[in-house]
Every structure is written in C-alpha cells, then in structure tokens.
Short mmCIF file of C-alpha atoms in Angstrom, two decimals:
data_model
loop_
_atom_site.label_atom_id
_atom_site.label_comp_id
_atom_site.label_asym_id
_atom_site.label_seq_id
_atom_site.Cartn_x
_atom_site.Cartn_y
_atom_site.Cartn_z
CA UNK J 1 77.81 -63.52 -43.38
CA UNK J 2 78.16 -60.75 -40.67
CA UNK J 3 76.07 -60.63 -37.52
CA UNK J 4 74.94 -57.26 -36.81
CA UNK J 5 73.75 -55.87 -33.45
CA UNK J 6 71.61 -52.79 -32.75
CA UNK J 7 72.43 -50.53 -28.91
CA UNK J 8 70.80 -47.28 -29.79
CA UNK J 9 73.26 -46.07 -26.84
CA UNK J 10 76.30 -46.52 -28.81
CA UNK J 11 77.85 -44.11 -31.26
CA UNK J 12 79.47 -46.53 -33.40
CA UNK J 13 80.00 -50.11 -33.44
CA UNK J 14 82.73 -52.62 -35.16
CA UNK J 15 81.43 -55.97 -36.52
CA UNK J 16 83.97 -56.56 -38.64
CA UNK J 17 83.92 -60.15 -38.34
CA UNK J 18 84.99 -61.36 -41.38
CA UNK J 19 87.94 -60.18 -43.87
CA UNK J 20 91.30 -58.93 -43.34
CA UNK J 21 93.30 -57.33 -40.12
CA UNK J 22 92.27 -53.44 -40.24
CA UNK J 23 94.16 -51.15 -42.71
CA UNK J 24 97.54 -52.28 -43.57
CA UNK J 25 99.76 -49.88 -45.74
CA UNK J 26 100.69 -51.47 -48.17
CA UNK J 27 104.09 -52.57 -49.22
CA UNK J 28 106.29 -54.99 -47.72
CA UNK J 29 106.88 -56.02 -43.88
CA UNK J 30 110.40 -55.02 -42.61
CA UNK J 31 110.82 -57.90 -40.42
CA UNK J 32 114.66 -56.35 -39.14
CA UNK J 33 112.62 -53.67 -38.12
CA UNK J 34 109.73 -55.75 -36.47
CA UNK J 35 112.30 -58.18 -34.41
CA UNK J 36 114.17 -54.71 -32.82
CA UNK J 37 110.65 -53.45 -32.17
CA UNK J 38 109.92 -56.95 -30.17
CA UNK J 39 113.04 -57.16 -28.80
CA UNK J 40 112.71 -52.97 -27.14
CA UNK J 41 109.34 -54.00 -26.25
CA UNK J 42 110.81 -56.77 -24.13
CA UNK J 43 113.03 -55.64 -22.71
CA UNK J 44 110.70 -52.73 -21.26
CA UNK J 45 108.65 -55.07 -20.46
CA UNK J 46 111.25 -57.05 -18.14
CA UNK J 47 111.06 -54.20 -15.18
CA UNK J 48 107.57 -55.04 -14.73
CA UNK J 49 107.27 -58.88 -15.37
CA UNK J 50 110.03 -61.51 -16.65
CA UNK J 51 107.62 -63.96 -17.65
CA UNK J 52 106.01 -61.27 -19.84
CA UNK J 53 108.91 -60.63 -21.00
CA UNK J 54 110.24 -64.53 -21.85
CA UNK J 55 106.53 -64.69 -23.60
CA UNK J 56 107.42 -62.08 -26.34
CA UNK J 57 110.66 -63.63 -27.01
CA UNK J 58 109.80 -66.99 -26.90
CA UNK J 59 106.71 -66.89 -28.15
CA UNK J 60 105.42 -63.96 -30.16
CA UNK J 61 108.64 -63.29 -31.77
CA UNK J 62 108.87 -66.69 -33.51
CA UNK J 63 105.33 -66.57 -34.52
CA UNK J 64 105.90 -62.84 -36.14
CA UNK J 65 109.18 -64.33 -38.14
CA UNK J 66 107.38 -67.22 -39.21
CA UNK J 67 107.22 -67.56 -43.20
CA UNK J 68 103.50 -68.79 -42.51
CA UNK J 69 102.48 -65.16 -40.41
CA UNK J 70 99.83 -63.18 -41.50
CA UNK J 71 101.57 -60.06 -43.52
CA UNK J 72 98.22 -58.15 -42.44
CA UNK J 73 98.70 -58.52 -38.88
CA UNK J 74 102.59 -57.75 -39.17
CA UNK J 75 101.67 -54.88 -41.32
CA UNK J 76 99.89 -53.06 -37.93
CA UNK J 77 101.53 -54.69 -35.51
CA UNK J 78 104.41 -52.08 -34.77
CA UNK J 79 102.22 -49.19 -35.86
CA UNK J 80 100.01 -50.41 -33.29
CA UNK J 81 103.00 -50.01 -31.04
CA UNK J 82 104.42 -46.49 -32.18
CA UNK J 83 101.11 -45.09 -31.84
CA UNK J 84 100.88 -46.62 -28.04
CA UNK J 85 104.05 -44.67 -27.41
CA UNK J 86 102.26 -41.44 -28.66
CA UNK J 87 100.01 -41.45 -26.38
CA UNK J 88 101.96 -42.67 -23.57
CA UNK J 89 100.70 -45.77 -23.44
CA UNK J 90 103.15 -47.56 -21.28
CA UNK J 91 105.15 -51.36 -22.22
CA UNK J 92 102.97 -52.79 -19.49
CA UNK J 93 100.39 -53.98 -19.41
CA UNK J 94 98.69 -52.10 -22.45
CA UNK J 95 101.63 -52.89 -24.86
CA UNK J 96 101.93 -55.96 -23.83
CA UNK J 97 98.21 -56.50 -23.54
CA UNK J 98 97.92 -55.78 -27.71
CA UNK J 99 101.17 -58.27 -28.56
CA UNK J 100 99.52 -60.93 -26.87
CA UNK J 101 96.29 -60.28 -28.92
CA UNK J 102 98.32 -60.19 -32.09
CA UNK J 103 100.04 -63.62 -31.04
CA UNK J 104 96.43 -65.08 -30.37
CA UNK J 105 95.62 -64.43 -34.10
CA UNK J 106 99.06 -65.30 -35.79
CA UNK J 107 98.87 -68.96 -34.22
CA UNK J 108 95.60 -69.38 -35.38
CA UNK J 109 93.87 -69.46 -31.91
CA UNK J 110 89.92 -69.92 -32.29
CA UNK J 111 89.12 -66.01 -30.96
CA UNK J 112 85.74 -64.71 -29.44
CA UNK J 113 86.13 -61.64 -31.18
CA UNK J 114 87.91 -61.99 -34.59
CA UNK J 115 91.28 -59.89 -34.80
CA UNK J 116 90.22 -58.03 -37.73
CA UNK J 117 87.24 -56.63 -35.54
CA UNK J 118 89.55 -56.06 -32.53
CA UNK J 119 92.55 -54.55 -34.37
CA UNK J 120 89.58 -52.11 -35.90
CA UNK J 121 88.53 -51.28 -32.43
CA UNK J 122 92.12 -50.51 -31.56
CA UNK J 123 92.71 -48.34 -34.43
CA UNK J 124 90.12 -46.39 -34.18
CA UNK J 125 90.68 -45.88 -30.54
CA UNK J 126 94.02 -44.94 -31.22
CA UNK J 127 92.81 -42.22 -33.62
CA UNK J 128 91.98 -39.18 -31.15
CA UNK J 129 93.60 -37.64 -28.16
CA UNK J 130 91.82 -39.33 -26.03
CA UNK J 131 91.95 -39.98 -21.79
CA UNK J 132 94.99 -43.04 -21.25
CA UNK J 133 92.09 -44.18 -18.84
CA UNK J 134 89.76 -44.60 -21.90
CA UNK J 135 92.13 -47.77 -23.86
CA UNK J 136 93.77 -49.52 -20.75
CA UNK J 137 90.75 -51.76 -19.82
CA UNK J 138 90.71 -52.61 -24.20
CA UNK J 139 94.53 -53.45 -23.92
CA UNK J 140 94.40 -55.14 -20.79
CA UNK J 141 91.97 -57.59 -21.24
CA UNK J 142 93.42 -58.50 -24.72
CA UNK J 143 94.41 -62.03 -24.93
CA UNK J 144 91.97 -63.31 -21.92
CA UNK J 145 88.87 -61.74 -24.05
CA UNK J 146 89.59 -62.95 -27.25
CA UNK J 147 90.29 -66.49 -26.43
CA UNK J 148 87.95 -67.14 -23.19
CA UNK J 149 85.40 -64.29 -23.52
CA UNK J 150 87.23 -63.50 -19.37
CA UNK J 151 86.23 -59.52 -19.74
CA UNK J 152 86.93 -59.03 -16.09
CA UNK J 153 88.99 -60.78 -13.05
CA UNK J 154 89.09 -59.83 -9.56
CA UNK J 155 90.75 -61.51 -6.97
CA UNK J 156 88.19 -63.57 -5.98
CA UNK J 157 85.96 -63.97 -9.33
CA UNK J 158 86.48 -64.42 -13.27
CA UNK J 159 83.45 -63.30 -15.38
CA UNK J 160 83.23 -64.32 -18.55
CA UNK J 161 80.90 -64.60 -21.36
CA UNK J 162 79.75 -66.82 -24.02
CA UNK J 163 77.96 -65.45 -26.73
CA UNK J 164 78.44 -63.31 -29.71
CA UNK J 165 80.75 -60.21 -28.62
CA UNK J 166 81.49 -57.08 -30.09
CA UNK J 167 83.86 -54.53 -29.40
CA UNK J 168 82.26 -50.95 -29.67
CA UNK J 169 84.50 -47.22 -29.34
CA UNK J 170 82.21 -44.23 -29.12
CA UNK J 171 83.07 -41.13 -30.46
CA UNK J 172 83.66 -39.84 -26.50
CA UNK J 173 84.38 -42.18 -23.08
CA UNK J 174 85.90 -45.85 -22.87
CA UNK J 175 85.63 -48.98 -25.03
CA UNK J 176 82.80 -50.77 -24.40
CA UNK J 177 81.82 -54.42 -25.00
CA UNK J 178 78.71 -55.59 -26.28
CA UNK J 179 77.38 -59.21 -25.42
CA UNK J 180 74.54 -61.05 -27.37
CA UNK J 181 71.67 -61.18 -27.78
CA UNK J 182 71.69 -64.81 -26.60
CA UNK J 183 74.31 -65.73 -24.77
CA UNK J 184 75.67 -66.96 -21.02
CA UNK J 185 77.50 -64.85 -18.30
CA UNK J 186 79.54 -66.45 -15.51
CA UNK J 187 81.37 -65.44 -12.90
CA UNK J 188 83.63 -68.22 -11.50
CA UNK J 189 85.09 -68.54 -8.20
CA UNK J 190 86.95 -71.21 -6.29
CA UNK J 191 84.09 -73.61 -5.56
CA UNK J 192 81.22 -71.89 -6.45
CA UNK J 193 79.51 -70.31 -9.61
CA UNK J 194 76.71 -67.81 -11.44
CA UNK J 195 75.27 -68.23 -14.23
CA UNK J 196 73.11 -66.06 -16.27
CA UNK J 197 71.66 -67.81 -19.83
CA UNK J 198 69.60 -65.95 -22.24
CA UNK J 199 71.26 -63.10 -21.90
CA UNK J 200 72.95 -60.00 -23.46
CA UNK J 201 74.28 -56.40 -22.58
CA UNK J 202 77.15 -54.51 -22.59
CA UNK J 203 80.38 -54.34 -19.88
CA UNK J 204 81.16 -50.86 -18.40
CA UNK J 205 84.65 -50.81 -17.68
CA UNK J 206 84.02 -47.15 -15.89
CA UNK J 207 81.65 -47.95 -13.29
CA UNK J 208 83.08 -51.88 -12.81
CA UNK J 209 79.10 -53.57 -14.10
CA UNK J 210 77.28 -55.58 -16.35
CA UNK J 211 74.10 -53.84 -17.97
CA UNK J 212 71.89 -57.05 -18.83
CA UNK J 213 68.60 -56.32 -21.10
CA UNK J 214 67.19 -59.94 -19.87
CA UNK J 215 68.02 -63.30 -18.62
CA UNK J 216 67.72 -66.76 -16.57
CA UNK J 217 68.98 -68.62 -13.76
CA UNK J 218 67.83 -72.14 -13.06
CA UNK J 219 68.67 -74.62 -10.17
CA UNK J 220 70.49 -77.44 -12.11
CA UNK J 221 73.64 -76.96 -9.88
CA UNK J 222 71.07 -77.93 -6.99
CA UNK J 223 69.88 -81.13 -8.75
CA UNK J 224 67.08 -79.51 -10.22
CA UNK J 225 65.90 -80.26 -13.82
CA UNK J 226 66.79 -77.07 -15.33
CA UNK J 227 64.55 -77.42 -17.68
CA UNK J 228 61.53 -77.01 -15.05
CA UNK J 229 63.14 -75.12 -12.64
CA UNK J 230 64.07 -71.54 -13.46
CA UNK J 231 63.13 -67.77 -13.22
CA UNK J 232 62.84 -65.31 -16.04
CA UNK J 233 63.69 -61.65 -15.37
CA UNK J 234 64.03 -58.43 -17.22
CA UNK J 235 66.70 -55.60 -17.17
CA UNK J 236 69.28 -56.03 -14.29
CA UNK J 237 72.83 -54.69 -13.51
CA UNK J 238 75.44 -56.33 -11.78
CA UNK J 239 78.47 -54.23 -9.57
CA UNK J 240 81.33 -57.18 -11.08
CA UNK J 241 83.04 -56.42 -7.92
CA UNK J 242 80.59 -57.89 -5.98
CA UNK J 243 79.53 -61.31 -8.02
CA UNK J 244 75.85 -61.06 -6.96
CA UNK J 245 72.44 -60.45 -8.76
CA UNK J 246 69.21 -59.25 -7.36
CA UNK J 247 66.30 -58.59 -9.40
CA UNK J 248 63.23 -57.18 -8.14
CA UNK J 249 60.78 -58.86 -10.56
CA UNK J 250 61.34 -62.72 -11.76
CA UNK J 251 58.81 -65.06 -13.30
CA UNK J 252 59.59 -68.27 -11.41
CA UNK J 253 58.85 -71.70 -13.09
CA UNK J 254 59.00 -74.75 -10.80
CA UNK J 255 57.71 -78.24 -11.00
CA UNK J 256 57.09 -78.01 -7.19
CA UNK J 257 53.71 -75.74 -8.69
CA UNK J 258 51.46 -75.95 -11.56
CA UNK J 259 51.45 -71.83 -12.31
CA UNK J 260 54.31 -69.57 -12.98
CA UNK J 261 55.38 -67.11 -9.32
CA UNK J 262 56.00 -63.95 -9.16
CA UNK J 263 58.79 -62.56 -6.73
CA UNK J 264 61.87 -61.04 -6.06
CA UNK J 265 65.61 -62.89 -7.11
CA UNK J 266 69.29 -62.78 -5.01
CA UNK J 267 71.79 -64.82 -6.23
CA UNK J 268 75.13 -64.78 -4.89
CA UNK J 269 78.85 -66.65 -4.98
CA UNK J 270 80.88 -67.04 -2.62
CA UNK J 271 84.08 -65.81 -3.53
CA UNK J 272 87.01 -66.49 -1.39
CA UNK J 273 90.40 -64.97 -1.57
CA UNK J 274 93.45 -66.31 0.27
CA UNK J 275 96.06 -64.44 1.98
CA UNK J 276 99.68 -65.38 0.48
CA UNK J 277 101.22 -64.31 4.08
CA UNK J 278 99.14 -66.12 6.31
CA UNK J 279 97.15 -68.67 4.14
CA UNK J 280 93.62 -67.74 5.75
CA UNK J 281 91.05 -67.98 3.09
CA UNK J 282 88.37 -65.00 3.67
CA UNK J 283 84.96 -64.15 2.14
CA UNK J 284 85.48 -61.08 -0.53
CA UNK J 285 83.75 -57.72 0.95
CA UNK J 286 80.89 -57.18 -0.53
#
C-alpha cells in the first residue's frame, strides 16, 4: 500500500514507494561500459577527495558487478550520470552524492525514502534546464537522507528526521522534502539536543529552514515524565542554521498545575564547534 500526502503548495509530488527503480530502458546492462563509467567517475572524483574516491572503487563498484545487483538500478545508474554531465553537474559532490545513493539501494540498506521514489525525483529533476543551484542540495544529501533521514549538517548541528519522507520537484525552484504528518525532528549537537515530536513540514533548502505545521517538546531530558510535562504548539519555522525554536503560542501541560498554560516557547542547543588550529571549542553564532 502507498502512503499519500497532501501540501497544496507543491506542484507535484513522488510517492513512489513501492515497485521498481524509475524507468529503465529496456534491454540488457553493459557492465564493460558501467565499470569505465565508475572507474572516470573516480578518478574525477580523486582531485576533490581520495576517500571518495577509494569508496567507488572499493565499494560501489563491486556492488554494481555483483551477479545479485539490481538490473533496474544499473539500468539508470550511468544515465543518471551522462545526464549530470549535461548539465554540468560536477564529479563532486553531486555525482558522487547520486553513486552513493545507488550503492545504499544495491546492498540492500533499509532507506528512509525508497530508491525507486528517489531515483523518480532525480529523473524528473534532471528533465528541464533547470538552475545547477536547484539539484545540488538533492545530490548532496543523498546517502545521509536515505539511510538516517540527516537532511541537513552544519558544523555545529545534524538535523534529522524520523517520519515518513517524501521527496517532492516542482515544476519551477529546488527540490523540496516533505516530512510527516507524524513524525520527530532533531537537531543533534555535541552534548546537547532538540527535539520536536508530532510533527511534519517540509525542508527549504533555499532559505536554510524547517516549515513545521505543528508539534511538541516535553522535558524528559530534564527528568520530567514526558508524558505530563509538555507544550503543544501550532505552525513554527526554524532558521537550521541557528538550532533554536521559539513559538509565540504553546499550550503547556505540567503536573506542577492542574489546568493547561498558555505562553510563549524558546528552545535552544548549544552547539559548539572546535577550532582544528587552536582546539578552543566556541558557541556557534547565532
């Protein structure tokens, strides 16, 4: 069965979440072909990162010669690739980004977001001549999003989410993912946390936020029953660079009172980033 999610603010959406990888050919893989591909790719690849470049040797290559691979995912893999170069989408990271998405699904990886759903949202944001600006954030993310639900990383702060997830490609601007109904953000820092359940939204790579519809916090971390000991709020946006929420409205329930309060909500972590010169450890800005 398919889950289906309705944003009247999107043109078109992709739940393609179960079936095969996203219009193959036809006809058989040329795996000569598909080893030279990985092998040009790599080397690329190599002025930017050698560890990258081990990874699709080492790793993805095998699993793409493997009598067990998926022929779907072989099928688009290097038209995937060709179409990148097209569009002058560079070795690294977006080229990269997609080959370590297509090794998540040929080793059988347990994925957020299906493949066949994410190689749709590729294709079809391959399709147009469309802004560079517009894919890297889908590319980058790739392998991170499909197997942690990490949709962005600063410095200082991961924020991921875990929920239902769908990758969506308007007919004009950037990728955008959509998160939920019911599901939990977090951003995660060195020693200290948020966490938003009950939530769902969409991430806007553009403007670097998280659109929430609704959501809670609670006070477990603090010792708190959780159950007891939370606040309720509506609509709320978050600037990711800054892992913070503040909501102007919040329906606080505490055991401390026998009636629900009314009031306002900040939230914050403390993110910390370390300089690799001097070793100081510093508050991020902000």
């Amino acid at each position: 069965m398919a889950l289906r999610f309705t944003f009247p603010f999107l043109g078109l959406l992709f739940w393609l979440l179960r079936g095969g990888v996203a219009s193959a050919q036809g006809g058989e893989v040329d795996l000569v072909s598909l080893e030279k591909r990985v092998m040009t790719l790599s080397k690329s690849v190599e002025r930017f990162d050698r560890d990258a470049a081990r990874f699709l040797e080492k790793d993805l290559l095998p699993a793409l010669m493997s009598p067990g691979a998926d022929s779907l995912i072989l099928s688009v893999f290097e038209a995937r690739l060709d179409r990148m170069d097209e569009m002058n989408l560079g070795p690294f990271p977006d080229q990269f980004g997609y080959a370590r998405s297509a090794h998540a699904g040929l080793v059988g990886d347990s994925l957020r977001i299906p493949f066949a759903a994410w190689d749709a949202a590729v294709a079809r944001a391959l399709e147009g001549k469309r802004s560079t600006r517009d894919f890297q954030p889908l590319f980058s993310v790739g392998k991170d999003l499909l197997l942690d639900g990490v949709f962005h990383r600063t410095k200082g702060v991961e924020w991921e989410f875990d929920g239902p997830m769908v990758m969506a490609v308007p007919e004009s601007g950037p990728p955008q993912l959509l998160m939920g109904p019911n599901g939990t953000l977090r951003a995660l820092a060195k020693g200290d946390s948020l966490v938003i359940k009950q939530t769902g939204g969409h991430y806007d790579h553009s403007m670097g936020r998280f659109e929430g519809r609704t959501g809670r916090v609670d006070w477990g971390r603090s010792g708190w029953d959780p159950n007891r000991n939370y606040a309720d709020f509506g609509a709320f946006s978050i600037r990711l660079k800054s892992p913070g929420l503040s909501v102007d409205s919040a329906r606080f329930t505490t055991e401390l009172f026998p009636d629900p309060l009314l009031g306002q909500l900040t939230d914050k972590v403390r993110a910390r980033e370390r300089d690799e010169k001097t070793g100081k450890a510093t508050d991020v800005a902000k």
